[in-house]
């Protein structure tokens, strides 16, 4: 377990997963073991969304890749790179064609192994400052590599009637629950504020969209995404890809509590 501390802010990270962020003792992150989800955060890469209706295949310029829901990155283990009192860096690395065991198999999927025809290094960097907690994602892959990126943090809810303020519109928790497994899209947006007992601002760079998901009243996933996957059929998921052009693509999420 890695612990970062700055003033009244405390962050706990378990093998690259953000398991706690407290400001003046106020817990922001959904706690494992609580109803709603077995994780507290994860990443969706190189695809977002389900693939079962497309026989778990996603089209790329190098042929079809075998991918399950939200990609194969979440099935890989982070290596710990560098840690200070206020910053921690983790890395996952993948080589073309390497098979990755699918944890959904066989109970929730009929595909045992996943693969991707491109090389990539994926860095996750946590940094505490007076501006809050910044989580930076750095992707270095083959030139021309197609990909989507989504960050999937779960936030702990404290009040009975929290609201989400996005694009000058209020979204209620019942509206998110009603959206179901497709999640509720918030498009062309880079900042969302969760209005609970305290306000939690989630500000992003590089993603441009969000989707909101929960099935319970004690937790809400506010997910920055580069593409909303339900905008197309699963066979056309490749239409949502970005392309790796720079040596390194960078995305940021900053969480601030008021």
Short mmCIF file of C-alpha atoms in Angstrom, two decimals:
data_model
loop_
_atom_site.label_atom_id
_atom_site.label_comp_id
_atom_site.label_asym_id
_atom_site.label_seq_id
_atom_site.Cartn_x
_atom_site.Cartn_y
_atom_site.Cartn_z
CA UNK A 1 0.00 0.00 0.00
CA UNK A 2 1.28 3.44 -0.98
CA UNK A 3 0.22 6.49 1.06
CA UNK A 4 0.54 10.08 -0.13
CA UNK A 5 0.06 12.96 2.31
CA UNK A 6 -0.15 16.71 1.83
CA UNK A 7 -1.67 18.86 4.57
CA UNK A 8 -5.26 17.73 5.12
CA UNK A 9 -5.19 15.33 2.12
CA UNK A 10 -4.43 11.61 2.37
CA UNK A 11 -4.34 9.22 -0.61
CA UNK A 12 -4.01 5.43 -0.46
CA UNK A 13 -3.06 3.38 -3.53
CA UNK A 14 -3.09 -0.43 -3.68
CA UNK A 15 -1.14 -1.85 -6.64
CA UNK A 16 -2.02 1.17 -8.77
CA UNK A 17 -5.66 1.31 -7.68
CA UNK A 18 -6.93 4.42 -5.89
CA UNK A 19 -8.60 2.96 -2.81
CA UNK A 20 -8.92 6.10 -0.67
CA UNK A 21 -8.80 9.87 -0.98
CA UNK A 22 -9.62 11.79 2.18
CA UNK A 23 -9.76 15.55 2.67
CA UNK A 24 -10.18 16.61 6.31
CA UNK A 25 -11.34 13.03 6.96
CA UNK A 26 -14.05 13.17 4.27
CA UNK A 27 -13.76 9.99 2.17
CA UNK A 28 -14.24 10.60 -1.53
CA UNK A 29 -13.69 7.09 -2.92
CA UNK A 30 -16.06 4.10 -2.82
CA UNK A 31 -14.74 1.52 -0.38
CA UNK A 32 -14.23 -2.09 -1.41
CA UNK A 33 -16.70 -4.39 0.28
CA UNK A 34 -19.46 -1.78 0.19
CA UNK A 35 -22.47 -2.46 -2.06
CA UNK A 36 -22.19 -1.43 -5.70
CA UNK A 37 -18.85 -2.51 -7.18
CA UNK A 38 -15.93 -4.73 -6.17
CA UNK A 39 -13.34 -2.12 -7.23
CA UNK A 40 -12.67 1.52 -6.44
CA UNK A 41 -11.09 2.53 -9.74
CA UNK A 42 -9.81 1.03 -12.98
CA UNK A 43 -8.96 2.02 -16.56
CA UNK A 44 -10.74 1.14 -19.81
CA UNK A 45 -8.17 0.59 -22.57
CA UNK A 46 -7.71 0.07 -25.51
CA UNK A 47 -11.50 -0.08 -25.89
CA UNK A 48 -14.52 1.07 -23.90
CA UNK A 49 -17.76 -0.87 -23.74
CA UNK A 50 -18.92 -4.45 -24.33
CA UNK A 51 -17.98 -6.65 -27.30
CA UNK A 52 -20.11 -9.76 -26.81
CA UNK A 53 -22.48 -8.88 -29.70
CA UNK A 54 -19.44 -8.63 -32.01
CA UNK A 55 -18.15 -12.07 -30.96
CA UNK A 56 -15.54 -10.32 -28.76
CA UNK A 57 -13.74 -8.96 -31.83
CA UNK A 58 -12.75 -5.34 -32.51
CA UNK A 59 -11.55 -4.14 -35.90
CA UNK A 60 -8.11 -2.49 -36.14
CA UNK A 61 -5.81 -1.59 -39.08
CA UNK A 62 -3.83 -4.73 -38.20
CA UNK A 63 -6.84 -7.03 -38.22
CA UNK A 64 -9.34 -8.07 -35.59
CA UNK A 65 -8.32 -8.06 -31.92
CA UNK A 66 -9.90 -10.23 -29.23
CA UNK A 67 -11.25 -7.91 -26.53
CA UNK A 68 -13.79 -8.25 -23.75
CA UNK A 69 -15.70 -5.41 -22.09
CA UNK A 70 -13.53 -2.33 -21.45
CA UNK A 71 -10.37 -3.90 -22.88
CA UNK A 72 -7.44 -5.89 -21.57
CA UNK A 73 -5.51 -3.28 -19.56
CA UNK A 74 -7.60 -3.97 -16.45
CA UNK A 75 -6.47 -7.61 -16.58
CA UNK A 76 -2.80 -6.60 -16.36
CA UNK A 77 -0.79 -5.86 -13.20
CA UNK A 78 0.80 -2.49 -12.48
CA UNK A 79 4.48 -2.27 -11.73
CA UNK A 80 5.52 0.33 -9.15
CA UNK A 81 7.99 2.81 -10.65
CA UNK A 82 8.58 5.78 -8.35
CA UNK A 83 7.08 6.98 -5.05
CA UNK A 84 7.57 10.17 -3.02
CA UNK A 85 5.49 11.68 -0.21
CA UNK A 86 3.15 13.38 -2.71
CA UNK A 87 3.57 11.45 -5.99
CA UNK A 88 3.47 7.83 -7.18
CA UNK A 89 4.00 6.36 -10.65
CA UNK A 90 2.84 2.95 -11.89
CA UNK A 91 3.31 1.24 -15.26
CA UNK A 92 1.80 -1.50 -17.39
CA UNK A 93 3.56 -2.71 -20.52
CA UNK A 94 2.24 -4.82 -23.37
CA UNK A 95 3.90 -6.47 -26.36
CA UNK A 96 1.98 -7.26 -29.60
CA UNK A 97 0.10 -10.55 -29.61
CA UNK A 98 0.76 -11.40 -25.96
CA UNK A 99 -2.25 -13.27 -24.55
CA UNK A 100 -3.81 -11.96 -21.35
CA UNK A 101 -6.04 -14.13 -19.19
CA UNK A 102 -9.66 -12.91 -19.12
CA UNK A 103 -10.97 -12.90 -15.54
CA UNK A 104 -14.56 -12.93 -16.84
CA UNK A 105 -14.04 -16.41 -18.29
CA UNK A 106 -15.92 -18.73 -17.99
CA UNK A 107 -18.65 -17.30 -15.72
CA UNK A 108 -19.33 -14.09 -17.71
CA UNK A 109 -17.55 -14.64 -21.02
CA UNK A 110 -16.73 -17.45 -23.43
CA UNK A 111 -13.35 -15.91 -24.35
CA UNK A 112 -10.48 -17.17 -22.19
CA UNK A 113 -7.64 -15.03 -23.56
CA UNK A 114 -7.44 -11.44 -24.85
CA UNK A 115 -4.85 -9.89 -27.16
CA UNK A 116 -3.95 -6.67 -28.98
CA UNK A 117 -1.81 -6.30 -32.14
CA UNK A 118 0.09 -3.23 -30.90
CA UNK A 119 2.88 -2.47 -28.45
CA UNK A 120 2.17 0.03 -25.65
CA UNK A 121 3.39 1.36 -22.31
CA UNK A 122 0.74 2.78 -19.99
CA UNK A 123 1.69 5.03 -17.07
CA UNK A 124 -0.59 6.09 -14.20
CA UNK A 125 0.77 8.98 -12.13
CA UNK A 126 -0.82 10.24 -8.89
CA UNK A 127 0.16 13.69 -7.64
CA UNK A 128 -1.11 15.61 -4.61
CA UNK A 129 -1.01 19.41 -4.62
CA UNK A 130 -2.98 22.32 -3.19
CA UNK A 131 -5.17 22.00 -6.30
CA UNK A 132 -6.27 18.49 -5.26
CA UNK A 133 -5.43 15.01 -6.52
CA UNK A 134 -4.22 14.79 -10.11
CA UNK A 135 -4.24 11.44 -11.89
CA UNK A 136 -2.28 11.53 -15.12
CA UNK A 137 -2.31 8.82 -17.79
CA UNK A 138 0.53 8.63 -20.30
CA UNK A 139 0.26 6.31 -23.29
CA UNK A 140 3.25 5.44 -25.43
CA UNK A 141 2.51 3.02 -28.26
CA UNK A 142 3.16 2.13 -31.87
CA UNK A 143 2.63 5.08 -34.19
CA UNK A 144 -0.85 4.83 -35.63
CA UNK A 145 -2.15 2.61 -32.81
CA UNK A 146 -5.93 3.00 -32.44
CA UNK A 147 -7.34 3.20 -28.93
CA UNK A 148 -9.97 4.53 -26.58
CA UNK A 149 -9.30 5.53 -23.00
CA UNK A 150 -11.69 5.68 -20.10
CA UNK A 151 -11.05 6.21 -16.41
CA UNK A 152 -13.51 4.42 -14.11
CA UNK A 153 -13.39 5.81 -10.54
CA UNK A 154 -16.19 5.14 -8.05
CA UNK A 155 -17.15 7.89 -5.62
CA UNK A 156 -18.64 7.34 -2.19
CA UNK A 157 -22.02 8.99 -1.67
CA UNK A 158 -22.79 10.47 1.74
CA UNK A 159 -26.21 12.15 1.44
CA UNK A 160 -29.66 10.87 0.50
CA UNK A 161 -30.08 13.09 -2.57
CA UNK A 162 -26.75 13.85 -4.27
CA UNK A 163 -26.76 15.62 -7.63
CA UNK A 164 -24.38 15.87 -10.54
CA UNK A 165 -23.75 19.32 -12.04
CA UNK A 166 -22.60 19.00 -15.66
CA UNK A 167 -22.83 21.49 -18.55
CA UNK A 168 -25.06 23.71 -16.39
CA UNK A 169 -27.52 20.82 -16.03
CA UNK A 170 -28.48 18.97 -12.87
CA UNK A 171 -28.56 15.16 -13.03
CA UNK A 172 -30.12 13.16 -10.20
CA UNK A 173 -29.09 9.76 -8.90
CA UNK A 174 -32.40 8.12 -9.98
CA UNK A 175 -31.70 9.30 -13.55
CA UNK A 176 -28.31 7.60 -13.50
CA UNK A 177 -29.74 4.37 -12.09
CA UNK A 178 -32.48 4.39 -14.74
CA UNK A 179 -29.84 4.53 -17.52
CA UNK A 180 -28.74 1.03 -16.49
CA UNK A 181 -25.70 -0.77 -17.86
CA UNK A 182 -25.39 1.58 -20.86
CA UNK A 183 -24.51 4.39 -18.41
CA UNK A 184 -25.70 7.98 -18.79
CA UNK A 185 -23.59 9.96 -21.28
CA UNK A 186 -22.46 13.52 -20.63
CA UNK A 187 -20.89 14.57 -23.93
CA UNK A 188 -18.64 17.50 -24.88
CA UNK A 189 -17.82 18.18 -21.25
CA UNK A 190 -14.55 18.39 -19.34
CA UNK A 191 -15.74 19.17 -15.79
CA UNK A 192 -18.37 17.59 -13.55
CA UNK A 193 -19.22 18.48 -9.96
CA UNK A 194 -20.70 15.89 -7.61
CA UNK A 195 -22.85 17.83 -5.13
CA UNK A 196 -23.06 15.76 -1.96
CA UNK A 197 -22.36 16.62 1.69
CA UNK A 198 -19.35 18.31 0.14
CA UNK A 199 -18.71 19.23 -3.48
CA UNK A 200 -16.31 17.05 -5.46
CA UNK A 201 -15.09 18.54 -8.74
CA UNK A 202 -13.79 16.15 -11.41
CA UNK A 203 -11.91 18.15 -14.03
CA UNK A 204 -10.37 16.47 -17.07
CA UNK A 205 -8.01 17.05 -19.95
CA UNK A 206 -7.99 14.99 -23.14
CA UNK A 207 -11.17 12.97 -22.59
CA UNK A 208 -13.95 15.41 -23.65
CA UNK A 209 -16.81 13.20 -22.38
CA UNK A 210 -18.16 11.43 -19.30
CA UNK A 211 -20.52 8.60 -18.56
CA UNK A 212 -22.27 8.06 -15.22
CA UNK A 213 -23.11 4.64 -13.80
CA UNK A 214 -24.41 3.08 -10.61
CA UNK A 215 -26.94 0.53 -9.45
CA UNK A 216 -26.94 1.58 -5.78
CA UNK A 217 -27.52 4.71 -3.68
CA UNK A 218 -24.17 4.71 -1.86
CA UNK A 219 -21.82 4.90 -4.86
CA UNK A 220 -21.50 6.71 -8.18
CA UNK A 221 -19.03 6.12 -11.00
CA UNK A 222 -18.12 9.36 -12.79
CA UNK A 223 -16.13 8.12 -15.78
CA UNK A 224 -14.11 10.38 -18.10
CA UNK A 225 -14.10 8.79 -21.57
CA UNK A 226 -12.64 9.56 -24.97
CA UNK A 227 -15.69 7.99 -26.66
CA UNK A 228 -19.17 6.89 -25.59
CA UNK A 229 -19.30 3.28 -26.85
CA UNK A 230 -23.09 2.97 -27.04
CA UNK A 231 -23.20 5.65 -29.74
CA UNK A 232 -22.44 2.87 -32.28
CA UNK A 233 -23.12 -0.83 -32.68
CA UNK A 234 -20.50 -3.16 -31.25
CA UNK A 235 -19.46 -4.14 -34.79
CA UNK A 236 -18.65 -0.47 -35.42
CA UNK A 237 -16.78 0.19 -32.19
CA UNK A 238 -13.62 0.97 -34.16
CA UNK A 239 -15.26 4.22 -35.30
CA UNK A 240 -14.61 5.60 -31.83
CA UNK A 241 -10.84 5.13 -31.89
CA UNK A 242 -8.30 7.87 -31.39
CA UNK A 243 -4.93 7.36 -33.10
CA UNK A 244 -1.50 7.47 -31.49
CA UNK A 245 0.39 10.15 -33.38
CA UNK A 246 2.65 11.73 -30.78
CA UNK A 247 5.42 9.83 -29.01
CA UNK A 248 3.32 10.05 -25.85
CA UNK A 249 -0.36 10.93 -25.38
CA UNK A 250 -1.35 12.47 -22.04
CA UNK A 251 -4.71 12.58 -20.26
CA UNK A 252 -5.45 14.14 -16.86
CA UNK A 253 -8.12 13.94 -14.17
CA UNK A 254 -8.07 16.31 -11.20
CA UNK A 255 -10.29 15.67 -8.16
CA UNK A 256 -10.87 18.59 -5.81
CA UNK A 257 -13.05 18.71 -2.70
CA UNK A 258 -14.77 21.93 -1.56
#
